[in-house]
mmCIF file of C-alpha atoms and ligand atoms in Angstrom:
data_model
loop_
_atom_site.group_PDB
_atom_site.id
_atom_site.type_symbol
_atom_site.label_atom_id
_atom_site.label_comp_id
_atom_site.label_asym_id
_atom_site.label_seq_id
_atom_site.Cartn_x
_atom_site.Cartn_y
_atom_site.Cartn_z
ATOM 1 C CA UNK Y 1 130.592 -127.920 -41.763
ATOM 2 C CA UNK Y 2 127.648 -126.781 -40.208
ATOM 3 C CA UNK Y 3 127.140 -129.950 -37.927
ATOM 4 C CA UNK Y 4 128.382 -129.288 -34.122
ATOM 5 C CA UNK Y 5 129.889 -130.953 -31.068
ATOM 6 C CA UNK Y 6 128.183 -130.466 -28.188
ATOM 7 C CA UNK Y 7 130.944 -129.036 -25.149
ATOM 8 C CA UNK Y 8 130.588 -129.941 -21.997
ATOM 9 C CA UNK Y 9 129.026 -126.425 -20.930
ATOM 10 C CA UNK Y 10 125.765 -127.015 -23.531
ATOM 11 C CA UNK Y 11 127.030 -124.977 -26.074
ATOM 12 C CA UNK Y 12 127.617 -125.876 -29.312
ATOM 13 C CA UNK Y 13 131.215 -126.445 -31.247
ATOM 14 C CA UNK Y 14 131.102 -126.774 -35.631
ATOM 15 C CA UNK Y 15 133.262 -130.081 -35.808
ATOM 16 C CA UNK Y 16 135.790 -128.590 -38.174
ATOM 17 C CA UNK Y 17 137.376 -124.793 -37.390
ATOM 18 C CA UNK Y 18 139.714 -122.770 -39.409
ATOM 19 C CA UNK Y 19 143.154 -122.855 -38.578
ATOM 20 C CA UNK Y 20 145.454 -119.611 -39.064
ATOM 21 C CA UNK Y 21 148.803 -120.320 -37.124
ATOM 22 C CA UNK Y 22 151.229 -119.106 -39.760
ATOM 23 C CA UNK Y 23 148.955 -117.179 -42.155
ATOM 24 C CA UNK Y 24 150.589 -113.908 -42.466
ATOM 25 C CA UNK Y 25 148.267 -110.865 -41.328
ATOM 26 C CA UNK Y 26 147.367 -108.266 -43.853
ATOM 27 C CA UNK Y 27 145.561 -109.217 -47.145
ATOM 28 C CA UNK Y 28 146.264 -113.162 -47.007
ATOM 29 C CA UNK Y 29 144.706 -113.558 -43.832
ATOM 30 C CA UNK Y 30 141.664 -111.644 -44.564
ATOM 31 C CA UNK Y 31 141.159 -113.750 -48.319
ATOM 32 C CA UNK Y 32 141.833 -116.747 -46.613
ATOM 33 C CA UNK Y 33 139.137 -116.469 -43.708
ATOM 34 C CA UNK Y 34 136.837 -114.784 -46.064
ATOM 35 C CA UNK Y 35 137.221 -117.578 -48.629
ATOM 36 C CA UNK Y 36 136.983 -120.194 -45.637
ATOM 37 C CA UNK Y 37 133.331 -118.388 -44.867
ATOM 38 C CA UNK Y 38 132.788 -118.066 -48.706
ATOM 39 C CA UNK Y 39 133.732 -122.401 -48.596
ATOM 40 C CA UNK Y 40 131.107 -122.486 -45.479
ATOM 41 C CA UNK Y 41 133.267 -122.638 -42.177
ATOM 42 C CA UNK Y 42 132.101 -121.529 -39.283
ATOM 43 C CA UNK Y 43 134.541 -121.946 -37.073
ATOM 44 C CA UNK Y 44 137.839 -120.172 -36.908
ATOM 45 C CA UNK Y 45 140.472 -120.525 -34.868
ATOM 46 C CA UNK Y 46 143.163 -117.479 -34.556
ATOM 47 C CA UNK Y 47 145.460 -116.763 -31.076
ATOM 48 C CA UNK Y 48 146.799 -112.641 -30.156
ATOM 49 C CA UNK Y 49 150.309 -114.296 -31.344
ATOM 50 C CA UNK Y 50 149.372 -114.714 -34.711
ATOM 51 C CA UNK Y 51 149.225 -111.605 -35.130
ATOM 52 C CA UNK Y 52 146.708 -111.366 -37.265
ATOM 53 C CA UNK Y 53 143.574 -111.415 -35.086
ATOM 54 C CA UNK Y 54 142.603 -107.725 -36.665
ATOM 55 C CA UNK Y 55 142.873 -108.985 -40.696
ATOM 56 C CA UNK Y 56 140.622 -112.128 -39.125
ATOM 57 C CA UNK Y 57 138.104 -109.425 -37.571
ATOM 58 C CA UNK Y 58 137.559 -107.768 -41.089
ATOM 59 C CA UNK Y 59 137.191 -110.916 -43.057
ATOM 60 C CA UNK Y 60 134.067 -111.806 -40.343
ATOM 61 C CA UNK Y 61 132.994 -108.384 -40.690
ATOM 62 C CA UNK Y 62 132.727 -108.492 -44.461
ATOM 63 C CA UNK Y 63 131.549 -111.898 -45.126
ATOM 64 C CA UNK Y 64 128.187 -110.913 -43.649
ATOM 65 C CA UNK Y 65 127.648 -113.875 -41.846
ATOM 66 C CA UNK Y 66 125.749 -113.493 -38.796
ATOM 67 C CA UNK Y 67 127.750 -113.439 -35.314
ATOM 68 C CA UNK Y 68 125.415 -116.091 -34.045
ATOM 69 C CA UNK Y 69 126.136 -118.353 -36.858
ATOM 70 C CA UNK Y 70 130.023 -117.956 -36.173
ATOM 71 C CA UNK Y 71 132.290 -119.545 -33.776
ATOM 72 C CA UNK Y 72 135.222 -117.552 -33.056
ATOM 73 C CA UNK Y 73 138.351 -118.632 -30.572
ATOM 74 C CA UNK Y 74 141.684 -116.696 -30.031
ATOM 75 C CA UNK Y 75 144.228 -117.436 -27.052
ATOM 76 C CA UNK Y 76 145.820 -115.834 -24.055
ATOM 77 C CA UNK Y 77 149.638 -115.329 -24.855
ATOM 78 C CA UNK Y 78 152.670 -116.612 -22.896
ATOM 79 C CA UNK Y 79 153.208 -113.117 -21.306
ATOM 80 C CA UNK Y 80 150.014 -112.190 -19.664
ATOM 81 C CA UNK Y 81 149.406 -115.470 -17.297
ATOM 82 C CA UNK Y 82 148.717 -112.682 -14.453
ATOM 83 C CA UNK Y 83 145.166 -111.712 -13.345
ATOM 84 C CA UNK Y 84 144.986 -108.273 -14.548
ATOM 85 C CA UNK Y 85 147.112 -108.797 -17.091
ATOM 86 C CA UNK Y 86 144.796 -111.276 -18.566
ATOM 87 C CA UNK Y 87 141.660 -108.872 -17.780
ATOM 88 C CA UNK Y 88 143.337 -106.928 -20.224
ATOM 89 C CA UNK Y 89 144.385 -109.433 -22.743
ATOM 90 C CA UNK Y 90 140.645 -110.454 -23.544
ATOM 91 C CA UNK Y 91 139.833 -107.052 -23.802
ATOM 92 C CA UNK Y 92 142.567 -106.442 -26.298
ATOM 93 C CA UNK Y 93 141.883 -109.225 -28.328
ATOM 94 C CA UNK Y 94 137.765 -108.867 -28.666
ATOM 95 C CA UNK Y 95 138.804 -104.482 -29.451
ATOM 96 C CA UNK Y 96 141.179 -105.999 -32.507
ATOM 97 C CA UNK Y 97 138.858 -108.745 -33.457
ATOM 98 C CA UNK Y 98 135.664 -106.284 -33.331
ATOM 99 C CA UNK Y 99 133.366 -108.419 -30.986
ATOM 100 C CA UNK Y 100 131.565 -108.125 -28.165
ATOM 101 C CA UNK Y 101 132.170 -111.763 -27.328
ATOM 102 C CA UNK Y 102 134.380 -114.735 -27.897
ATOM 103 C CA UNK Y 103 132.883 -118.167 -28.714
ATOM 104 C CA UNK Y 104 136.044 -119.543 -26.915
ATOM 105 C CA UNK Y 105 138.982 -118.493 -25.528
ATOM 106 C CA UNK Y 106 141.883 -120.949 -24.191
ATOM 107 C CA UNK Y 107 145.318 -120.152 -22.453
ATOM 108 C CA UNK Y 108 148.004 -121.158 -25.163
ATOM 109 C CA UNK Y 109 150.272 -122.819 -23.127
ATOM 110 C CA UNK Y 110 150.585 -124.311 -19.922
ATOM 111 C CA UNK Y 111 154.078 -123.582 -19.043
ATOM 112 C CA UNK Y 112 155.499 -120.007 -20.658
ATOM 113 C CA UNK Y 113 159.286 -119.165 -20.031
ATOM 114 C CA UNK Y 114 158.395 -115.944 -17.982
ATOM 115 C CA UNK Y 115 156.426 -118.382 -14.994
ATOM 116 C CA UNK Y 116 158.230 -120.937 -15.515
ATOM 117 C CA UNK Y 117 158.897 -121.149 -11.700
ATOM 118 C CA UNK Y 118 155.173 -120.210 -10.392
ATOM 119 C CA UNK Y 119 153.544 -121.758 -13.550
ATOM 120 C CA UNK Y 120 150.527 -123.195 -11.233
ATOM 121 C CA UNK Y 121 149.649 -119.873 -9.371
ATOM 122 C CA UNK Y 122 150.108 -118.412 -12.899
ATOM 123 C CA UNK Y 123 147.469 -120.374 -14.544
ATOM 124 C CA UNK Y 124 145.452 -120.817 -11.899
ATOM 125 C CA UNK Y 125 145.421 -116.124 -11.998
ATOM 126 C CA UNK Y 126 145.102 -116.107 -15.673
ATOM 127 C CA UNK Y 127 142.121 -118.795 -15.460
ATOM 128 C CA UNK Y 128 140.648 -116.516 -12.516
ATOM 129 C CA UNK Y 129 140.029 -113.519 -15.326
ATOM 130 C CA UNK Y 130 138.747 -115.933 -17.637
ATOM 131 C CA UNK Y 131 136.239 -117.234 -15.364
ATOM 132 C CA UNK Y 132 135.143 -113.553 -14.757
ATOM 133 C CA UNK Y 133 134.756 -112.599 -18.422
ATOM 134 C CA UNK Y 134 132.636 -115.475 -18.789
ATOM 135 C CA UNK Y 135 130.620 -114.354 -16.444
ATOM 136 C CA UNK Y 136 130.401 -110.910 -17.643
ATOM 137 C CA UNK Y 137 129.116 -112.117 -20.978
ATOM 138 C CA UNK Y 138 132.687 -111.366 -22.672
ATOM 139 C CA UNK Y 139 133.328 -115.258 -23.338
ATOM 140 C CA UNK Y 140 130.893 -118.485 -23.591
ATOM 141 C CA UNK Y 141 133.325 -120.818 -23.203
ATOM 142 C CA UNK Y 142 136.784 -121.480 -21.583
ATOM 143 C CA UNK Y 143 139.524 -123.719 -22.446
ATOM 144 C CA UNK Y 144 143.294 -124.734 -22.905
ATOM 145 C CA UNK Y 145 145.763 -125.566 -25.240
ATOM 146 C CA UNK Y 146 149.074 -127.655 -25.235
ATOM 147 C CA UNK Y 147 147.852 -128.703 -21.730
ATOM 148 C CA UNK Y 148 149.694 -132.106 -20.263
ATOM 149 C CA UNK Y 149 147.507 -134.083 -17.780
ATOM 150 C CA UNK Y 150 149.548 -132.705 -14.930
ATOM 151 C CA UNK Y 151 148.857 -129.370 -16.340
ATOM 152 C CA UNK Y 152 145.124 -130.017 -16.213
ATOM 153 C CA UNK Y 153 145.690 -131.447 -12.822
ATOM 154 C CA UNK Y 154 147.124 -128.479 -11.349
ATOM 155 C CA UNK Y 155 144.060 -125.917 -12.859
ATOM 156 C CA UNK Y 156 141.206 -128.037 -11.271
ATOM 157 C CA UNK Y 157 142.561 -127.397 -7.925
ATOM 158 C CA UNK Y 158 141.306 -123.979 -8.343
ATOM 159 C CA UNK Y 159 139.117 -123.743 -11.309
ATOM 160 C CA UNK Y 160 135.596 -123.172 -10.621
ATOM 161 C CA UNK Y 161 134.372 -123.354 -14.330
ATOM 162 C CA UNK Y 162 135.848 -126.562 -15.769
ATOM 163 C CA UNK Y 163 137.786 -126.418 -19.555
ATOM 164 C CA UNK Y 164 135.620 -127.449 -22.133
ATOM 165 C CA UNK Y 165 138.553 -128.145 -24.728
ATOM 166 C CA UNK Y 166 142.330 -128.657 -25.130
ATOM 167 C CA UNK Y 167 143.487 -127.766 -28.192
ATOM 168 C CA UNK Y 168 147.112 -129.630 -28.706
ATOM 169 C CA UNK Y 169 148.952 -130.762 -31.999
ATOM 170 C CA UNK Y 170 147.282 -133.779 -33.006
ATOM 171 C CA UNK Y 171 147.679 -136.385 -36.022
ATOM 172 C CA UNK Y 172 148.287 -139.236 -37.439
ATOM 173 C CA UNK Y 173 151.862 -138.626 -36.450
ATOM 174 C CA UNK Y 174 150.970 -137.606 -33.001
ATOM 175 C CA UNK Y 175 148.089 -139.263 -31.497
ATOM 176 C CA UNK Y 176 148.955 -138.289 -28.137
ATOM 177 C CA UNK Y 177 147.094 -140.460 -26.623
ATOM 178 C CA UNK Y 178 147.882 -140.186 -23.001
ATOM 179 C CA UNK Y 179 146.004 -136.858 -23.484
ATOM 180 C CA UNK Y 180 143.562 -137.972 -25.768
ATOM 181 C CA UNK Y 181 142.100 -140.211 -22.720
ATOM 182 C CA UNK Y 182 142.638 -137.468 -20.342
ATOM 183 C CA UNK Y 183 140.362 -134.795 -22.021
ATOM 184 C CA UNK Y 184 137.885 -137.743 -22.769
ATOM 185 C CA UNK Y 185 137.834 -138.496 -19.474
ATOM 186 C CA UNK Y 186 137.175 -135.034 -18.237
ATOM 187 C CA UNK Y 187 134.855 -134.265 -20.955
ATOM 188 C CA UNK Y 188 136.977 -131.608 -23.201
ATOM 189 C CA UNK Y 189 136.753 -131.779 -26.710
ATOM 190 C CA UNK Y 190 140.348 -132.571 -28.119
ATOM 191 C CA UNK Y 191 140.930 -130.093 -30.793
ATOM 192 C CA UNK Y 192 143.690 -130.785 -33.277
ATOM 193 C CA UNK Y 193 145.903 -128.051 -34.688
ATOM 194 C CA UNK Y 194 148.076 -128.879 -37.336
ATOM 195 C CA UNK Y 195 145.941 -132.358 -38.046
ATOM 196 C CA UNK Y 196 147.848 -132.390 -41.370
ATOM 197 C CA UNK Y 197 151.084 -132.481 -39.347
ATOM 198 C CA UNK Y 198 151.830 -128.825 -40.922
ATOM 199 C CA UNK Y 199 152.024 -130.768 -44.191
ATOM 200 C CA UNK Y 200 154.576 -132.908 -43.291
ATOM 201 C CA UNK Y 201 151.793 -135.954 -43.765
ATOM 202 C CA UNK Y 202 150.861 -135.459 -46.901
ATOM 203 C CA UNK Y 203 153.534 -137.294 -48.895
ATOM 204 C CA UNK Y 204 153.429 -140.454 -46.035
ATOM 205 C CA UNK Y 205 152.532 -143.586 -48.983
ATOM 206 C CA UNK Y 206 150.270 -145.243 -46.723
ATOM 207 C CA UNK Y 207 148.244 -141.905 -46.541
ATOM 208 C CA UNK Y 208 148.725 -141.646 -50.330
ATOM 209 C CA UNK Y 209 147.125 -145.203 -50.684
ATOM 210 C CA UNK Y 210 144.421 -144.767 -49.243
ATOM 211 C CA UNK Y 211 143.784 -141.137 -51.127
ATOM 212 C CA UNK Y 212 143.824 -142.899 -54.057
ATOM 213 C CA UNK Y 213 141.545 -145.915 -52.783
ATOM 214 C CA UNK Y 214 138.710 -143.537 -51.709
ATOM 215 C CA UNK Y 215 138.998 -141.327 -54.306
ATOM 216 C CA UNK Y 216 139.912 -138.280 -52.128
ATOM 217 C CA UNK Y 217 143.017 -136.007 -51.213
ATOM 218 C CA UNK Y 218 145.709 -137.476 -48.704
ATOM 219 C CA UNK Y 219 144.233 -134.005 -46.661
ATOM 220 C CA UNK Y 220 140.797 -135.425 -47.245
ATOM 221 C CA UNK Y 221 141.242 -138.906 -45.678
ATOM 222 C CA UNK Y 222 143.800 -137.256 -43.041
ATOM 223 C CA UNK Y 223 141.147 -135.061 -41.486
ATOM 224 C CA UNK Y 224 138.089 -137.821 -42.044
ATOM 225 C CA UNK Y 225 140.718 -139.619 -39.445
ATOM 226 C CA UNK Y 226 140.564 -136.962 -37.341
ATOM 227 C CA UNK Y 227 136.339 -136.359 -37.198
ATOM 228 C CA UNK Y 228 136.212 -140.412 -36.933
ATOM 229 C CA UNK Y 229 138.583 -140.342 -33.949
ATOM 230 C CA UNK Y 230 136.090 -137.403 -32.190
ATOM 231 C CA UNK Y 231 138.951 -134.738 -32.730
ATOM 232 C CA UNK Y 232 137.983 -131.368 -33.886
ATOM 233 C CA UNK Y 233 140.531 -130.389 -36.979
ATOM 234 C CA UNK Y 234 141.911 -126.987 -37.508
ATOM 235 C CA UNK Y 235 143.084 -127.075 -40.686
ATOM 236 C CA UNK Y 236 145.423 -124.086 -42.057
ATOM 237 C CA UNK Y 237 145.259 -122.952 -45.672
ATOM 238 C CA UNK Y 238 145.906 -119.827 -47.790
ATOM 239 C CA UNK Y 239 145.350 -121.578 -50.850
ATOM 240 C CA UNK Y 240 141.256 -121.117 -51.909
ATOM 241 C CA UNK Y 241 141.003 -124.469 -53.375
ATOM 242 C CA UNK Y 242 142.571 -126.308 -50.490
ATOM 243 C CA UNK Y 243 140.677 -124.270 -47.966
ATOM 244 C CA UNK Y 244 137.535 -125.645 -50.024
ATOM 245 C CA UNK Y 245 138.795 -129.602 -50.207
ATOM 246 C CA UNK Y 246 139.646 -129.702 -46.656
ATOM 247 C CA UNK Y 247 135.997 -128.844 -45.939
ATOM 248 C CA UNK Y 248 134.627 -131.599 -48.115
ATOM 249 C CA UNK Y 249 135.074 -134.148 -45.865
ATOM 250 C CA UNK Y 250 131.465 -135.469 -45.326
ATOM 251 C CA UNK Y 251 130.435 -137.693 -48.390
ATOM 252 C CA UNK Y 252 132.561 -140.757 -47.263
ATOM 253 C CA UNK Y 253 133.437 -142.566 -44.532
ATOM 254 C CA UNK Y 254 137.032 -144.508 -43.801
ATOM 255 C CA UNK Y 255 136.419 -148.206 -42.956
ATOM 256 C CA UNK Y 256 137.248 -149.793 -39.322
ATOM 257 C CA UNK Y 257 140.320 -151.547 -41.135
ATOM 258 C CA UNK Y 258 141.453 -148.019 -42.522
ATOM 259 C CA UNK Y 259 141.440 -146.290 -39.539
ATOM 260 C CA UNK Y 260 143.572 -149.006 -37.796
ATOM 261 C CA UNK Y 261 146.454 -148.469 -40.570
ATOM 262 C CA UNK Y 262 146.370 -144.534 -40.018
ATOM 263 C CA UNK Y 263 146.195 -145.387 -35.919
ATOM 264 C CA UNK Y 264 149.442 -147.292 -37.074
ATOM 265 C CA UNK Y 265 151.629 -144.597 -38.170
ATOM 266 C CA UNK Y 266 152.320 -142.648 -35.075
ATOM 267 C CA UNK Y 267 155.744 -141.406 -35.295
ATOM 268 C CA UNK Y 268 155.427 -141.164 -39.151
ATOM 269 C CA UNK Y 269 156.235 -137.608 -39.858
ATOM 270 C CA UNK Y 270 158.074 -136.522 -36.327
ATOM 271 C CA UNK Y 271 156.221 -135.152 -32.764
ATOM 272 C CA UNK Y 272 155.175 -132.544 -31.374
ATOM 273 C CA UNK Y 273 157.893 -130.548 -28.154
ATOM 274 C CA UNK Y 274 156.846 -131.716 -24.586
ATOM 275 C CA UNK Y 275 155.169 -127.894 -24.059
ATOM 276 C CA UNK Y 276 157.249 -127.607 -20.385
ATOM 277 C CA UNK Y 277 160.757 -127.649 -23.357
ATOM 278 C CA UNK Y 278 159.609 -124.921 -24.663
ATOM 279 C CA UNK Y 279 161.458 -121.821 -24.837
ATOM 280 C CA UNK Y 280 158.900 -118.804 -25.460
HETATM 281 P P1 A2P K 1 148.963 -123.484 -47.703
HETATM 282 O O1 A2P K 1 148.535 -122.731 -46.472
HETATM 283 O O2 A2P K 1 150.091 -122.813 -48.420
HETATM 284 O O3 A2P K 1 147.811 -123.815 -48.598
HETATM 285 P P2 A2P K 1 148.370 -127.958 -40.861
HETATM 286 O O4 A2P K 1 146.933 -127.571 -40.922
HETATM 287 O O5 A2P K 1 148.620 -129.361 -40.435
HETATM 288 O O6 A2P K 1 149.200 -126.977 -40.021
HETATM 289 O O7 A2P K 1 148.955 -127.863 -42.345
HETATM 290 C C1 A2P K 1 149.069 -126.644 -43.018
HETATM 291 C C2 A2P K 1 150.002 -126.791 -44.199
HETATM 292 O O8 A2P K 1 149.454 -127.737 -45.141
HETATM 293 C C3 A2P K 1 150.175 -125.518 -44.952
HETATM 294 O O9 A2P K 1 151.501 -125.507 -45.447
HETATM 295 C C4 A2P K 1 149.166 -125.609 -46.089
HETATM 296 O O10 A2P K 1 149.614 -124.887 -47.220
HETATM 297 C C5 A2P K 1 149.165 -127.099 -46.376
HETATM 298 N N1 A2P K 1 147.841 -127.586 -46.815
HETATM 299 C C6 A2P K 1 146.658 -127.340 -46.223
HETATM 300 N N2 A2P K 1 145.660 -127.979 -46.860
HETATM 301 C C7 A2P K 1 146.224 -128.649 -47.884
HETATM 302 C C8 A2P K 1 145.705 -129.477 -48.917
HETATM 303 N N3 A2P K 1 144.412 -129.745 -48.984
HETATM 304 N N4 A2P K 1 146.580 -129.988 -49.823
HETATM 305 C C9 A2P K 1 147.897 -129.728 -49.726
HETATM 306 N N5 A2P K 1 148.442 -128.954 -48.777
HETATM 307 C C10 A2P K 1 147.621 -128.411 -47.859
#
C-alpha cells in the first residue's frame, strides 16, 4: 500500500487510494477512513459532493499519521467551473478537510448541466484557479475526472500546467479503453473509481473462478486486474474487514492468460453514462 506511482509532475501517487463516493458522512465515514489508515492506506480519495469531506478530515486528524505520509484528493463540483468561484471552492474544501494543502485536486466532470453551453471557457476558468493554487502552495498536483479525449483536448489549449490524472469509472466491465490510451499517451495516471463496478462484479462466475483458483476474494483478483493493467483503484468500503482484504492485494500475481479472460468481459456488469448525458 505503501508503494507509489510516479505522476508526471515528479511527485509521488500510493498505487491504491481509498474510495468514499457513497459513504455516508458522520460516524461511518470517519470509522471507515480511520480503519482504512488503521488497514495501512495512504491514499484517500473524497470529492466536496460527497459530502463528507469534514468526517474524512477528522479520521486523518485522529489516526496520527503524518501529513507527509498521506495523500489526500477531493474534487471541484459541477457548480463552481468559474474562476473565482473555484478560488473559493479549494479554499472551502482544504477549511472542511483541515489542511493546508491538497495532494491532488481534479475537476469532477467535464461537462456540468449549468455550462453546458460554454463548457470549454468553463473549464479552461476553473483550471485557471487551479493552476494558481498550485502555485501558491495550496495544491501539488492537478487533475481531472470523467474527462473524454475531446474533453482533454479542449483544456490543453489553455492549460499551462498539464493534468497528471483522470480519474473515470473503470473495470472489468468498463475498460474504456479509448481513454485508457489517451491518458497513457499524455502521461496521466488512469485512476479507477468504482474498479469493483460498485459491486455489481462480484457475483460475474468467471471472476468467481478465478477467486477460487488463486485462493483470493473475487474483490482481490478484481483490483490485482486493475494494478496489473497500471490503473490506480479506489476501492469503497464501510465494512472493516473488506476495507482490510481489498488492501491485500500484493502476495500474488494473475497470470498473462488470466488477465486476458478478465480483459474479456467488458460489458459484463453494464457501463458507465457518456459524462456530456449527464444531468447534474
Ligand atoms: P460496503 O461499502 O457496504 O462494504 P466500488 O468500489 O466498485 O464502488 O464498490 C463498492 C461496493 O462494493 C460497496 O457496495 C461495498 O460495500 C462493496 N465492497 C467493497 N469491497 C468489497 C469486498 N471486498 N467484498 C464484497 N463487497 C465489497
Amino acid at each position: 500500500l505503501t508503494s507509489t506511482y510516479k505522476l508526471a509532475n515528479g511527485e509521488k501517487i500510493p498505487v491504491v487510494g481509498f474510495g468514499t463516493w457513497q459513504t455516508p458522512d458522520g460516524q461511518v465515514a470517519e470509522d471507515s477512513v480511520l480503519a482504512a489508515l488503521k488497514a495501512g492506506y495512504r491514499h484517500i480519495d473524497t470529492a466536496m459532493i460527497y459530502g463528507n469531506e469534514a468526517s474524512v478530515g477528522r479520521a486523518i486528524h485522529k489516526s496520527g499519521v503524518r501529513r507527509d505520509e498521506l495523500f489526500v484528493t477531493t474534487k471541484l463540483w459541477n457548480t463552481d467551473h468559474t474562476y473565482e468561484r473555484a478560488v473559493k471552492a479549494i479554499d472551502t474544501s482544504l477549511q472542511t478537510l483541515g489542511l493546508d494543502y491538497l495532494d491532488l485536486y481534479l475537476i469532477h466532470w467535464p461537462n456540468p448541466v449549468a455550462f453546458r453551453e460554454n463548457w470549454q471557457d468553463a473549464n479552461s476558468e476553473a483550471w485557471r484557479a487551479m493552476e494558481e493554487a498550485v502555485k501558491a502552495g495550496k495544491i501539488k498536483s492537478i487533475g481531472v475526472s470523467n474527462f473524454m479525449p475531446r474533453h482533454l483536448d479542449a483544456l490543453y489549449k489553455t492549460a499551462k500546467i498539464k493534468p497528471v490524472v483522470n480519474q473515470i469509472y473503470l473495470n472489468p466491465s468498463d475498460q474504456q479503453k479509448e481513454v485508457v490510451a489517451y491518458n497513457q499517451a499524455h502521461d496521466m495516471i488512469s485512476e479507477a473509481y468504482s474498479p469493483l463496478g460498485t459491486g455489481n462484479l462480484l457475483a460475474v462466475p468467471e471472476l468467481v473462478a478465478l477467486a477460487e483458483k488463486y485462493e483470493k476474494s473475487v474483490a482481490q483478483v478484481t483490483l490485482r486486474w486493475s494494478l496489473q493493467k497500471g490503473f490506480l483503484p479506489l476501492p469503497k468500503s464501510v465494512t472493516p474487514t473488506r476495507i482490510v482484504e481489498n488492501a491485500q492485494l500484493f502476495d500474488f500475481e494473475l497470470s498473462a492468460k488470466d488477465m486476458q479472460a478478465i480483459d474479456a468481459l467488458q460489458g459484463v456488469a453494464g457501463q458507465a453514462k457518456n459524462p456530456d448525458e449527464t444531468t447534474f
